[in-house]
GROMACS .gro file of C-alpha atoms in nm:
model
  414
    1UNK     CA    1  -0.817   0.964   1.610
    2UNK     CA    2  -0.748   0.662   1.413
    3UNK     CA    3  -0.356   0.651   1.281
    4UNK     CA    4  -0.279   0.644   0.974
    5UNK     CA    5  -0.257   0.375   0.724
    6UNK     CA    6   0.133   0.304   0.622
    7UNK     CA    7   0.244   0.079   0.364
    8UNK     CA    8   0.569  -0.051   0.342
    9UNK     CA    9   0.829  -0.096   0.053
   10UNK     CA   10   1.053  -0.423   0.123
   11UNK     CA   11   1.386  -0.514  -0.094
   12UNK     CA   12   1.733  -0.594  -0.146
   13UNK     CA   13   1.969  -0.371  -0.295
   14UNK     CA   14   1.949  -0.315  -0.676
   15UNK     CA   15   1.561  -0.481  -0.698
   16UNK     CA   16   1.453  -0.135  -0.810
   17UNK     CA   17   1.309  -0.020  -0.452
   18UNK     CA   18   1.404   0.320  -0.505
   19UNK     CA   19   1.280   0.377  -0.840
   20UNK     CA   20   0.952   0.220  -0.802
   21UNK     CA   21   0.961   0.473  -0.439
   22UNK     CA   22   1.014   0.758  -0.676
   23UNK     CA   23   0.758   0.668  -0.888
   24UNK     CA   24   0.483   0.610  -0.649
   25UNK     CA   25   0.580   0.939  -0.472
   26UNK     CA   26   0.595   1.180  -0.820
   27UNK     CA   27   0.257   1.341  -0.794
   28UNK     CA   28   0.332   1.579  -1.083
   29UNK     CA   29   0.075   1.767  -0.885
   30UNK     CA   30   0.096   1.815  -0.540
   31UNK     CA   31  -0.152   2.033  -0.393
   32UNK     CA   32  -0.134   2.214  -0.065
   33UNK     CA   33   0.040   2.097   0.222
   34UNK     CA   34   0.095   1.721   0.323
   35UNK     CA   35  -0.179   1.539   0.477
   36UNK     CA   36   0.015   1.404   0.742
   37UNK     CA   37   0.127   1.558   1.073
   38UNK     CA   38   0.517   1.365   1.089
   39UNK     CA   39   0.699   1.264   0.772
   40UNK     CA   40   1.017   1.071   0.885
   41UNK     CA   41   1.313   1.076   0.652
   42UNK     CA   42   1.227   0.721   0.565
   43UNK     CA   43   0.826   0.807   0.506
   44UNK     CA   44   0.684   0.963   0.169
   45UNK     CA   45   0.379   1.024   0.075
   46UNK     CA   46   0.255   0.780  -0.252
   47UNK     CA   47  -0.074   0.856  -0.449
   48UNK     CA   48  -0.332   0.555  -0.461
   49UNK     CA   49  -0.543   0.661  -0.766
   50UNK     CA   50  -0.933   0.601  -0.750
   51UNK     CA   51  -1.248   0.690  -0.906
   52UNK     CA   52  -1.332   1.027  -0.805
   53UNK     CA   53  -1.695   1.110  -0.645
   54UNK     CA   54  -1.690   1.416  -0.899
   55UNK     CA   55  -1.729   1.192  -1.206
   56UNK     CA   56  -2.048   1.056  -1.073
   57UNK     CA   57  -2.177   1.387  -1.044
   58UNK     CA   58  -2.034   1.551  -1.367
   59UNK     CA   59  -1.876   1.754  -1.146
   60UNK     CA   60  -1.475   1.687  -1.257
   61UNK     CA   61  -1.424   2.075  -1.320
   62UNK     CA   62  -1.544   2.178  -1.042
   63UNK     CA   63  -1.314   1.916  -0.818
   64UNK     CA   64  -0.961   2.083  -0.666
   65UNK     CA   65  -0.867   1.822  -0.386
   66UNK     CA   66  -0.668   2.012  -0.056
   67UNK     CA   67  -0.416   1.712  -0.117
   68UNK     CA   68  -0.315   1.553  -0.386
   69UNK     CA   69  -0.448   1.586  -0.724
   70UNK     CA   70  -0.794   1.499  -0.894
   71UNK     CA   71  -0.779   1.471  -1.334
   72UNK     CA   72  -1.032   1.408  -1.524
   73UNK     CA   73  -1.246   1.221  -1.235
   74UNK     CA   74  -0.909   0.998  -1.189
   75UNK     CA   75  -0.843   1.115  -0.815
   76UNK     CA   76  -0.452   1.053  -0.636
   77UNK     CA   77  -0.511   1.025  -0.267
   78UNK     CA   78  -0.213   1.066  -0.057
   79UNK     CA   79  -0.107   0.729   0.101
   80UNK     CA   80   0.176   0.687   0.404
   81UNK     CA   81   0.472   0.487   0.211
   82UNK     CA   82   0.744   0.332   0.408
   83UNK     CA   83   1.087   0.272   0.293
   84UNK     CA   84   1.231  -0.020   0.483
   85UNK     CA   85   1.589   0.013   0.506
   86UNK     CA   86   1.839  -0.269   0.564
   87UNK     CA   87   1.683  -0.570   0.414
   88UNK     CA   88   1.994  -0.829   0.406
   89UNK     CA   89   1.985  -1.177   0.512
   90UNK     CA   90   2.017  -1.253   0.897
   91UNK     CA   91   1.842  -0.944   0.951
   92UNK     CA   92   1.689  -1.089   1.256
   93UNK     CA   93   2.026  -1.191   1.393
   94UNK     CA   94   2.074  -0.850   1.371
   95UNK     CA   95   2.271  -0.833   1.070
   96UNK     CA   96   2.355  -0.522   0.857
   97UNK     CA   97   2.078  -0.271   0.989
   98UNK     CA   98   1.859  -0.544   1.102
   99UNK     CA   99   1.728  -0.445   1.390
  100UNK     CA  100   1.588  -0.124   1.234
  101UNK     CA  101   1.437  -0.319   0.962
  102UNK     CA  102   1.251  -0.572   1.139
  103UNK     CA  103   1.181  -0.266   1.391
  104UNK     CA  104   1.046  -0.025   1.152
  105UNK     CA  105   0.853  -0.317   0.939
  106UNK     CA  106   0.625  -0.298   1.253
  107UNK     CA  107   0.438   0.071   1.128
  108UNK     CA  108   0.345  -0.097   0.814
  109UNK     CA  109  -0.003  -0.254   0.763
  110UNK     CA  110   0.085  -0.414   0.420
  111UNK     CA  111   0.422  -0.457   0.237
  112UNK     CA  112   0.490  -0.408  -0.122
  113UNK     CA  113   0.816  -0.627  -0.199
  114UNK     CA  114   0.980  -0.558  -0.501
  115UNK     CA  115   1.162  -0.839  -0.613
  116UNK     CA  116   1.384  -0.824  -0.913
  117UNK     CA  117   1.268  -1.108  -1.123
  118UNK     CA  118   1.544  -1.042  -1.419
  119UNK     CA  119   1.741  -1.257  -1.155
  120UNK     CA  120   2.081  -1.066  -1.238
  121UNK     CA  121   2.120  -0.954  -0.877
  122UNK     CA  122   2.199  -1.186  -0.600
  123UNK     CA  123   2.099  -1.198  -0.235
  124UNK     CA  124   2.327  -0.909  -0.179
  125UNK     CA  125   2.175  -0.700  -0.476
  126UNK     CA  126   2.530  -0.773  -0.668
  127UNK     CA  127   2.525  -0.799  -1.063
  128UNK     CA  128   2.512  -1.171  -1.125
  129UNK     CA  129   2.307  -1.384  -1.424
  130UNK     CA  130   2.071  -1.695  -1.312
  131UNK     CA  131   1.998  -1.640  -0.965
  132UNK     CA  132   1.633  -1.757  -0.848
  133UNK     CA  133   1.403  -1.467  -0.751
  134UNK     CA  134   1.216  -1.722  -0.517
  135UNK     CA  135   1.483  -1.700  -0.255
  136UNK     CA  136   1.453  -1.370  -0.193
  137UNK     CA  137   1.031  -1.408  -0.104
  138UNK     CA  138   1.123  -1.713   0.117
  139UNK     CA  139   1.382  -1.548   0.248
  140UNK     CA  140   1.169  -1.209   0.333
  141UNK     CA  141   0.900  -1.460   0.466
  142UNK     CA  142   1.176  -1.628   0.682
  143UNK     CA  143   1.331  -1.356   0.822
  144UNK     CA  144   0.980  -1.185   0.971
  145UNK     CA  145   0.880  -1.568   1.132
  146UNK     CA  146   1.217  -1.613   1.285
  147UNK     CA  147   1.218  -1.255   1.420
  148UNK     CA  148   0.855  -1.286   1.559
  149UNK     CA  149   0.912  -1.641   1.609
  150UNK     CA  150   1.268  -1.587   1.850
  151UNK     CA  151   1.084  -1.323   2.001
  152UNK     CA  152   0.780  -1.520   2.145
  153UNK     CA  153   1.005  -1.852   2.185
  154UNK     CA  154   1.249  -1.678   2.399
  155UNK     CA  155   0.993  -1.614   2.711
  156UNK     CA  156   0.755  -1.895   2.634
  157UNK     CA  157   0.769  -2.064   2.987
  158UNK     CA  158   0.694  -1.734   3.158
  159UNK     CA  159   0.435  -1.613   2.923
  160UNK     CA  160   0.251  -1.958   2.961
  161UNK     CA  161   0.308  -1.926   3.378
  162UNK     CA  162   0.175  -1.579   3.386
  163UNK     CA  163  -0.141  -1.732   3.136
  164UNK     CA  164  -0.239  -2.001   3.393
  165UNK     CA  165  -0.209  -1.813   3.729
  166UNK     CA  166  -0.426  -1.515   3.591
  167UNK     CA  167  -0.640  -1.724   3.415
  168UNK     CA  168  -0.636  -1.537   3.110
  169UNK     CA  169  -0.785  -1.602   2.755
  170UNK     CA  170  -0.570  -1.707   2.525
  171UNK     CA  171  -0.645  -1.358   2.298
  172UNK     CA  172  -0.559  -1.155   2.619
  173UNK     CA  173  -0.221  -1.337   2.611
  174UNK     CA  174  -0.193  -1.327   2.266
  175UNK     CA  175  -0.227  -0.910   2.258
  176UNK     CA  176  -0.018  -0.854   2.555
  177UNK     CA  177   0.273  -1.086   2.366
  178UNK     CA  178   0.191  -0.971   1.959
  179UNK     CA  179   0.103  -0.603   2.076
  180UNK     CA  180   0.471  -0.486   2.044
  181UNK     CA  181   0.396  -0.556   1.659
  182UNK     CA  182   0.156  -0.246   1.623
  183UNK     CA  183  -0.135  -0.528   1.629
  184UNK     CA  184  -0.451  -0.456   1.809
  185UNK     CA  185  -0.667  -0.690   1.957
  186UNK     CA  186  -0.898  -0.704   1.647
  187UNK     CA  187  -0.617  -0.827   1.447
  188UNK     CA  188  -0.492  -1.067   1.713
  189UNK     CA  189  -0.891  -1.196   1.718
  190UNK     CA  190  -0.836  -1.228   1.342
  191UNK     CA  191  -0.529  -1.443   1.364
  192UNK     CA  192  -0.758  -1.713   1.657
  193UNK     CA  193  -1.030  -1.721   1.401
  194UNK     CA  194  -0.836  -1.859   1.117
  195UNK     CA  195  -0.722  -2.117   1.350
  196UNK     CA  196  -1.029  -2.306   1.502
  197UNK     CA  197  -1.027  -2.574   1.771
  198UNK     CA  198  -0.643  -2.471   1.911
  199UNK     CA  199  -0.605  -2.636   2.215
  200UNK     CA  200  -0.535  -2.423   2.551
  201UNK     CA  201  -0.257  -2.227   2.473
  202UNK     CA  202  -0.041  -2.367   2.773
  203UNK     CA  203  -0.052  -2.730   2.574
  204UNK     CA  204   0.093  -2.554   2.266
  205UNK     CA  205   0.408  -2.762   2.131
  206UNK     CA  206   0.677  -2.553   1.921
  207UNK     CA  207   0.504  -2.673   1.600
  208UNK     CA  208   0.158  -2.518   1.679
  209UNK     CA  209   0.335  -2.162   1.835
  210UNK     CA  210   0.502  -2.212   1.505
  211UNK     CA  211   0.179  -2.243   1.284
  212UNK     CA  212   0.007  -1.912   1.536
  213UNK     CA  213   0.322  -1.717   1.423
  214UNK     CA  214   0.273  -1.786   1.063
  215UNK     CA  215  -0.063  -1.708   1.086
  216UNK     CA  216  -0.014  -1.413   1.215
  217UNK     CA  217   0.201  -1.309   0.984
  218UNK     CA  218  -0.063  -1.353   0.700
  219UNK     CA  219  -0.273  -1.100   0.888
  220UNK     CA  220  -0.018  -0.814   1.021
  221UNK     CA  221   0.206  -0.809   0.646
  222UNK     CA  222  -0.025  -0.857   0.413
  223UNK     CA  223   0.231  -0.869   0.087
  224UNK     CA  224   0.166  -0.727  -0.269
  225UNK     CA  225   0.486  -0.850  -0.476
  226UNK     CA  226   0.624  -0.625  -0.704
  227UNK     CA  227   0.782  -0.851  -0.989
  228UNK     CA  228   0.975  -0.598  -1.128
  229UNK     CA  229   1.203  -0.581  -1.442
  230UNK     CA  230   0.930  -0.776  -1.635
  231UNK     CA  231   1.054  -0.662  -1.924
  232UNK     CA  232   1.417  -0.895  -1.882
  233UNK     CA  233   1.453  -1.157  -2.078
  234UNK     CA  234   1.518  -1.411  -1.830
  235UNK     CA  235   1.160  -1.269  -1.637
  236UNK     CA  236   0.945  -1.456  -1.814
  237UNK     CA  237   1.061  -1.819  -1.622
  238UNK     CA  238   1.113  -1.662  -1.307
  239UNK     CA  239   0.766  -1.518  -1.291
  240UNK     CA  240   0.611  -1.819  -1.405
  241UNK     CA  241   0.788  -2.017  -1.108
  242UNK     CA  242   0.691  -1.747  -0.872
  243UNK     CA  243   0.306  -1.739  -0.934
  244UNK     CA  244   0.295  -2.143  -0.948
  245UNK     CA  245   0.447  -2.139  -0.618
  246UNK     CA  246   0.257  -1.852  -0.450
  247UNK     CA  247  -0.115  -1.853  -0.628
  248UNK     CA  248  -0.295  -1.688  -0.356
  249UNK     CA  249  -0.042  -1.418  -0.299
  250UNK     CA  250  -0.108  -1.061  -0.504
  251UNK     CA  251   0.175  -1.046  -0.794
  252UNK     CA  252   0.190  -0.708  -1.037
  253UNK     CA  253   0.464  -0.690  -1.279
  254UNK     CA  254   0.612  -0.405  -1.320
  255UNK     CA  255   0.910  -0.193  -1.497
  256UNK     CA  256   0.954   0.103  -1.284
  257UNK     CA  257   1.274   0.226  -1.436
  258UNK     CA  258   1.052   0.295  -1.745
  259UNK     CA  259   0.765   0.419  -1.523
  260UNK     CA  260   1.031   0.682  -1.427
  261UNK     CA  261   1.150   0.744  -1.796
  262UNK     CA  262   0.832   0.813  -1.892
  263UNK     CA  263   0.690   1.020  -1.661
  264UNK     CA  264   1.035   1.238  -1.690
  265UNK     CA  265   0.983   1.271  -2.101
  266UNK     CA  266   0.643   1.400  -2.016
  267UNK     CA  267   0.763   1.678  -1.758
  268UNK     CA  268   0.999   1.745  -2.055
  269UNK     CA  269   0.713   1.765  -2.279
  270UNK     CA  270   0.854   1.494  -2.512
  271UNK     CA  271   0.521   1.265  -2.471
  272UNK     CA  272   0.177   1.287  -2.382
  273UNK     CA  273   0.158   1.008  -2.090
  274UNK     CA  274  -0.117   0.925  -1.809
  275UNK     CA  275   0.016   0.713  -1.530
  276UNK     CA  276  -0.077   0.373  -1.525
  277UNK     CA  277  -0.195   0.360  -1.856
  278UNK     CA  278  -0.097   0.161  -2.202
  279UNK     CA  279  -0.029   0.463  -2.416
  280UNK     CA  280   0.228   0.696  -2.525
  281UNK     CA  281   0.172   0.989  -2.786
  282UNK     CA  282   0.439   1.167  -2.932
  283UNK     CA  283   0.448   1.477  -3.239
  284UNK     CA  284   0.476   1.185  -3.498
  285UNK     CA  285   0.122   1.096  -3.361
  286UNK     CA  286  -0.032   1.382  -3.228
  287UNK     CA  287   0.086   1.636  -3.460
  288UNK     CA  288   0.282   1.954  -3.387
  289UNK     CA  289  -0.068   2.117  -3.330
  290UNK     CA  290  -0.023   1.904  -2.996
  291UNK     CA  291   0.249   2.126  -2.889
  292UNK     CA  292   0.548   1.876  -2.798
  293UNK     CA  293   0.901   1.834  -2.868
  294UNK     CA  294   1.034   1.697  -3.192
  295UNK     CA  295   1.212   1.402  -3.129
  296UNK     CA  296   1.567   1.254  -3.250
  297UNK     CA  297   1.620   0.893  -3.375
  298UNK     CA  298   1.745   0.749  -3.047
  299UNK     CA  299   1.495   0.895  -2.840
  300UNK     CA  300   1.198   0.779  -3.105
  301UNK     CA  301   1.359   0.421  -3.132
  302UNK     CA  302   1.358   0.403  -2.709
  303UNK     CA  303   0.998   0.479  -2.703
  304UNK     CA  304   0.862   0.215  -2.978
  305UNK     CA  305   1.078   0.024  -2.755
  306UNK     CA  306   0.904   0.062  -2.465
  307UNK     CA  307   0.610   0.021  -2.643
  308UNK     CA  308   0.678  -0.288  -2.796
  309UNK     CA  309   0.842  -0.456  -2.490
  310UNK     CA  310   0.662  -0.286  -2.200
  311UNK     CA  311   0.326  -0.090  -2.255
  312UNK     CA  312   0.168  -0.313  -2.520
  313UNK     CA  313   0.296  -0.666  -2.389
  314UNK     CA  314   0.161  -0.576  -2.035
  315UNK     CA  315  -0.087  -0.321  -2.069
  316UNK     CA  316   0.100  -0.079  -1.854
  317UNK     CA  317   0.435  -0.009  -1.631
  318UNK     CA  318   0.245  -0.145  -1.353
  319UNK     CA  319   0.376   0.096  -1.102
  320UNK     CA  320  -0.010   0.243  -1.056
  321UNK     CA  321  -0.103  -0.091  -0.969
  322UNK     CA  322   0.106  -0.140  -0.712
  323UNK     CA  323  -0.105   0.068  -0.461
  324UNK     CA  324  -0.425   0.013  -0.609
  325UNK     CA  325  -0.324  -0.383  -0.517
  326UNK     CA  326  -0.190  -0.276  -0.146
  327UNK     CA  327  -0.556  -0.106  -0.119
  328UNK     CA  328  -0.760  -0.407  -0.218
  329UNK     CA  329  -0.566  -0.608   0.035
  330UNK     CA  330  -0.628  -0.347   0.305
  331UNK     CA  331  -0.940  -0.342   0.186
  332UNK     CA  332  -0.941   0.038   0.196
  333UNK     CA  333  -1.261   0.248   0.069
  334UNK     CA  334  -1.225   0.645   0.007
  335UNK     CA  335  -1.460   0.884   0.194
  336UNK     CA  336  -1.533   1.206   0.083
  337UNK     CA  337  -1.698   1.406   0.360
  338UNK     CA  338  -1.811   1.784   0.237
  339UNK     CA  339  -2.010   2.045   0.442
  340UNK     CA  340  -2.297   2.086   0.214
  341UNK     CA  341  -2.488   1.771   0.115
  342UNK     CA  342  -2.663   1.915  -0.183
  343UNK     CA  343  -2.342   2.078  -0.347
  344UNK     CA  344  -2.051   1.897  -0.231
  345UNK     CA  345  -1.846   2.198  -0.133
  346UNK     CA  346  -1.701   2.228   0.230
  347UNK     CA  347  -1.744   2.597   0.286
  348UNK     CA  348  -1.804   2.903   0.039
  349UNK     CA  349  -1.717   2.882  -0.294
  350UNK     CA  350  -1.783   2.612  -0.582
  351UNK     CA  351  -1.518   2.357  -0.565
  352UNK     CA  352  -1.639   2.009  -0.460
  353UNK     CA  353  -1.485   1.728  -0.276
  354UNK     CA  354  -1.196   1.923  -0.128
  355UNK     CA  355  -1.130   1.597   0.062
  356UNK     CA  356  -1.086   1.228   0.084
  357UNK     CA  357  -0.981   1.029   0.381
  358UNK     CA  358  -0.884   0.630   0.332
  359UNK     CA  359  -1.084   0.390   0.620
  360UNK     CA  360  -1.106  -0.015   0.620
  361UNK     CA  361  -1.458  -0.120   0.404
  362UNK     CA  362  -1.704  -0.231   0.698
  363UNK     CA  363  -1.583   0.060   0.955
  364UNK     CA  364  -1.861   0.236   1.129
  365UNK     CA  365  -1.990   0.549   1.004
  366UNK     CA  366  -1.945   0.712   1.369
  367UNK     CA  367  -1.605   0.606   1.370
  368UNK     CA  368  -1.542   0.761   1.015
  369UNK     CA  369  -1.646   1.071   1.219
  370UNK     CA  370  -1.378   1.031   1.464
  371UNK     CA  371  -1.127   1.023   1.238
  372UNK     CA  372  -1.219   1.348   1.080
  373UNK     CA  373  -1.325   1.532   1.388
  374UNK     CA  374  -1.187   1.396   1.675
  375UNK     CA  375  -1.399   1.353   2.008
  376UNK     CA  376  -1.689   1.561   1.915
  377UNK     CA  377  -2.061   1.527   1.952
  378UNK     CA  378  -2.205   1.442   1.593
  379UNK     CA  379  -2.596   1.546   1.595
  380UNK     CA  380  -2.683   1.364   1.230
  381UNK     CA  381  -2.555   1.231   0.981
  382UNK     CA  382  -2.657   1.269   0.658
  383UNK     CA  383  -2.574   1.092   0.305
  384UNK     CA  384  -2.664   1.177  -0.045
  385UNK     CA  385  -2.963   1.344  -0.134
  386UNK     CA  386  -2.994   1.459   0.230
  387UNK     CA  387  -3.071   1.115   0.350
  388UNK     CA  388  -3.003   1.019   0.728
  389UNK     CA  389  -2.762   0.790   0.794
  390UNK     CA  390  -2.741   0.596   1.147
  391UNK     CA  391  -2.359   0.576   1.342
  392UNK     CA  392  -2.328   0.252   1.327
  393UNK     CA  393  -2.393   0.215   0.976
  394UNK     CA  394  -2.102   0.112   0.786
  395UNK     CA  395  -1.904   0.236   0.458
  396UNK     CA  396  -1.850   0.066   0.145
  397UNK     CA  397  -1.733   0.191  -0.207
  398UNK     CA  398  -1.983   0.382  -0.358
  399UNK     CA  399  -2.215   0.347  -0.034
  400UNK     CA  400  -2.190   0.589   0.271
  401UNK     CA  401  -1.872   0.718   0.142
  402UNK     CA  402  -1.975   1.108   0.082
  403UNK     CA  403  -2.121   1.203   0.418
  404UNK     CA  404  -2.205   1.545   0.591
  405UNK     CA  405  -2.202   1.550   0.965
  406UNK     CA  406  -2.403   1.805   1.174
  407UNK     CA  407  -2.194   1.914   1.503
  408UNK     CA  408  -2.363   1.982   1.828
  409UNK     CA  409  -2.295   2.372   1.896
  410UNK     CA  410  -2.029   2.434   2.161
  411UNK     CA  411  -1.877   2.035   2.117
  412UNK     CA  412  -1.481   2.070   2.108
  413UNK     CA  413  -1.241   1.837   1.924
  414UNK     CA  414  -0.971   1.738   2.127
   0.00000   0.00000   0.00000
């Protein structure tokens, strides 16, 4: 059984780590029991929202997920969040809770770093006005290399002895030395293809162990930055400077303080609000046919507000995007495996797609099964339409991602 996929949420004090954590873990409906066997005190479970299999189907009223919630064809499938405590600078000198930080950055496999680009917090997350935002991604950046970095540097001379009197590749090496990072040898393989024509690793000089480390780095934390309080007036600069810098790197903006006001006036049934979206409706717009709460002049002024400054001038909070961003990084594709090819149910009764599982686009179909399952004998496989599928076919969105597998009799999971 495959583990499962954990993203973590990196940032000083005051960036708004917590509130955009809040946000990305308020479900509104949470169905059933968690997903996941272990939730640590520092784990939640977040809600990456996709397209739904029902929709394709016209089947959205018939669709009652076992986790997490499914509206309108818009489907929230529970996601492993990590919140990574500790983040200070000289975190890998051990500084403040370093150790656990760098330590527990190792279960993630993608960060989300929220980085206050308002620039009214320092390094230290203290109220302050014109401090530059693009310290604290260097900083993150720097901390992770020299951790990794110290790490590998420390027993270089034995790990390159050891290399040359077993005669071992330089990816054998590579896993037993990067392992301890929760990277497998696929990744490691990754990390030597990006990085043709390296000379035999016992000729490596500091600056090329240096360049393998970075590298590596690219592949293992994969980083969606969250530049949040968009909505500052000193923002605009600061994200400007940020995405000249870092083109390549995946930047949402975001205001999750008013992702979190929002979603709170429509549990008080003050708005009419879907997550992620540009819109707010309120009685003056809807009527009181729509059923909501009149609202007083402060309240009413707040929201144009947050129309005019947030949801129209950006399209949306942003705090939906956040996942959807981590996913596309991952490269993550949902599967929806049902019983009952023809009607999408698992067992009796008419609700369809009951469930959805998360696995890397490009995975084999047999190892989908595995994931599910566990060690069982699989006799066929079949796709839409009843069509047969072969094991080592592989999944993509929209293509063998609702699949029915047949189970030898007597097989047993483990």
């Amino acid at each position: 059984m495959g583990r499962e996929i954990v993203i973590g949420l990196v940032g000083k004090p005051s960036s708004g780590k917590s509130t955009t954590l809040n946000s990305l873990t308020d479900a509104h409906a949470k169905v059933g029991a968690f997903p996941f066997t272990t939730i640590d005190p520092n784990k939640a479970t977040g809600y990456l929202e996709i397209d739904c299999a029902c929709s394709r189907f016209g089947l959205q009223a018939n669709c009652k997920p076992n986790y997490g919630y499914c509206r309108n064809g818009k489907r929230g499938v529970p996601i492993m969040l990590l919140d990574v405590a500790g983040l200070v600078p000289n975190a890998h000198l051990g500084r403040g809770l370093g150790n656990k930080f760098l330590g527990d950055l190792t279960e993630a496999d993608c960060l989300i770093h929220i980085v206050d680009v308002s620039g009214t917090t320092d390094a230290e997350g203290k109220a302050t006005r014109g401090y530059d935002p693009l310290q604290d991604i260097e900083w993150l950046q720097d901390e992770i290399f020299r951790w990794i970095l110290g790490n590998l540097t420390e027993r270089w001379p034995s790990v390159v002895r050891k290399h040359v009197g077993t005669k071992s590749s330089t990816l054998d090496t590579l896993c037993q030395q990067l392992g301890g990072y929760s990277a497998n040898k696929k990744l490691i393989g990754q990390t030597l293809d990006l990085l043709p024509g390296l000379p035999p690793l016992q000729d490596w000089n500091q600056e090329l162990i240096e360049k393998v480390v970075k590298t590596f780095m690219q592949v293992k934390f994969p980083t969606v930055l969250s530049l949040n309080k968009m909505d500052h007036p000193d923002s605009d600069k600061n994200v400007s400077k940020i995405i000249l810098k870092y083109p390549k790197s995946k930047a949402i903006l975001t205001s999750s303080i008013t992702e979190v006001f929002l979603r709170k006036l429509k549990a008080q049934n003050y708005i009419q609000y879907e997550p992620g979206s540009e819109f707010v409706d309120t009685i003056d717009d809807l009527g009181p046919e729509s059923g909501l709460k009149p609202l007083d002049d402060k309240l009413r002024n707040r929201i144009e507000n947050i129309r005019d400054l947030v949801l129209y001038r950006f399209g949306s909070t942003g705090v939906v995007q956040l996942l959807q961003a981590a996913a596309d990084l991952l490269q993550l594709v949902p599967i929806f495996p049902v019983r009952n090819i023809n009607s999408f149910t698992v067992n009796s009764g008419d609700y369809v797609f009951r469930d959805c599982i998360l696995v890397k686009k490009g995975t084999p179909v047999i190892s989908v099964a595995r994931k599910i399952m566990g060690d069982v004998t699989i006799a066929a496989i079949e796709g839409v339409g009843g069509r047969k599928i072969g094991e080592e076919d592989t999944v993509d969105v929209g293509k063998n991602d609702i699949l029915s597998f047949k189970i030898v009799p007597g097989s047993h999971t483990n």
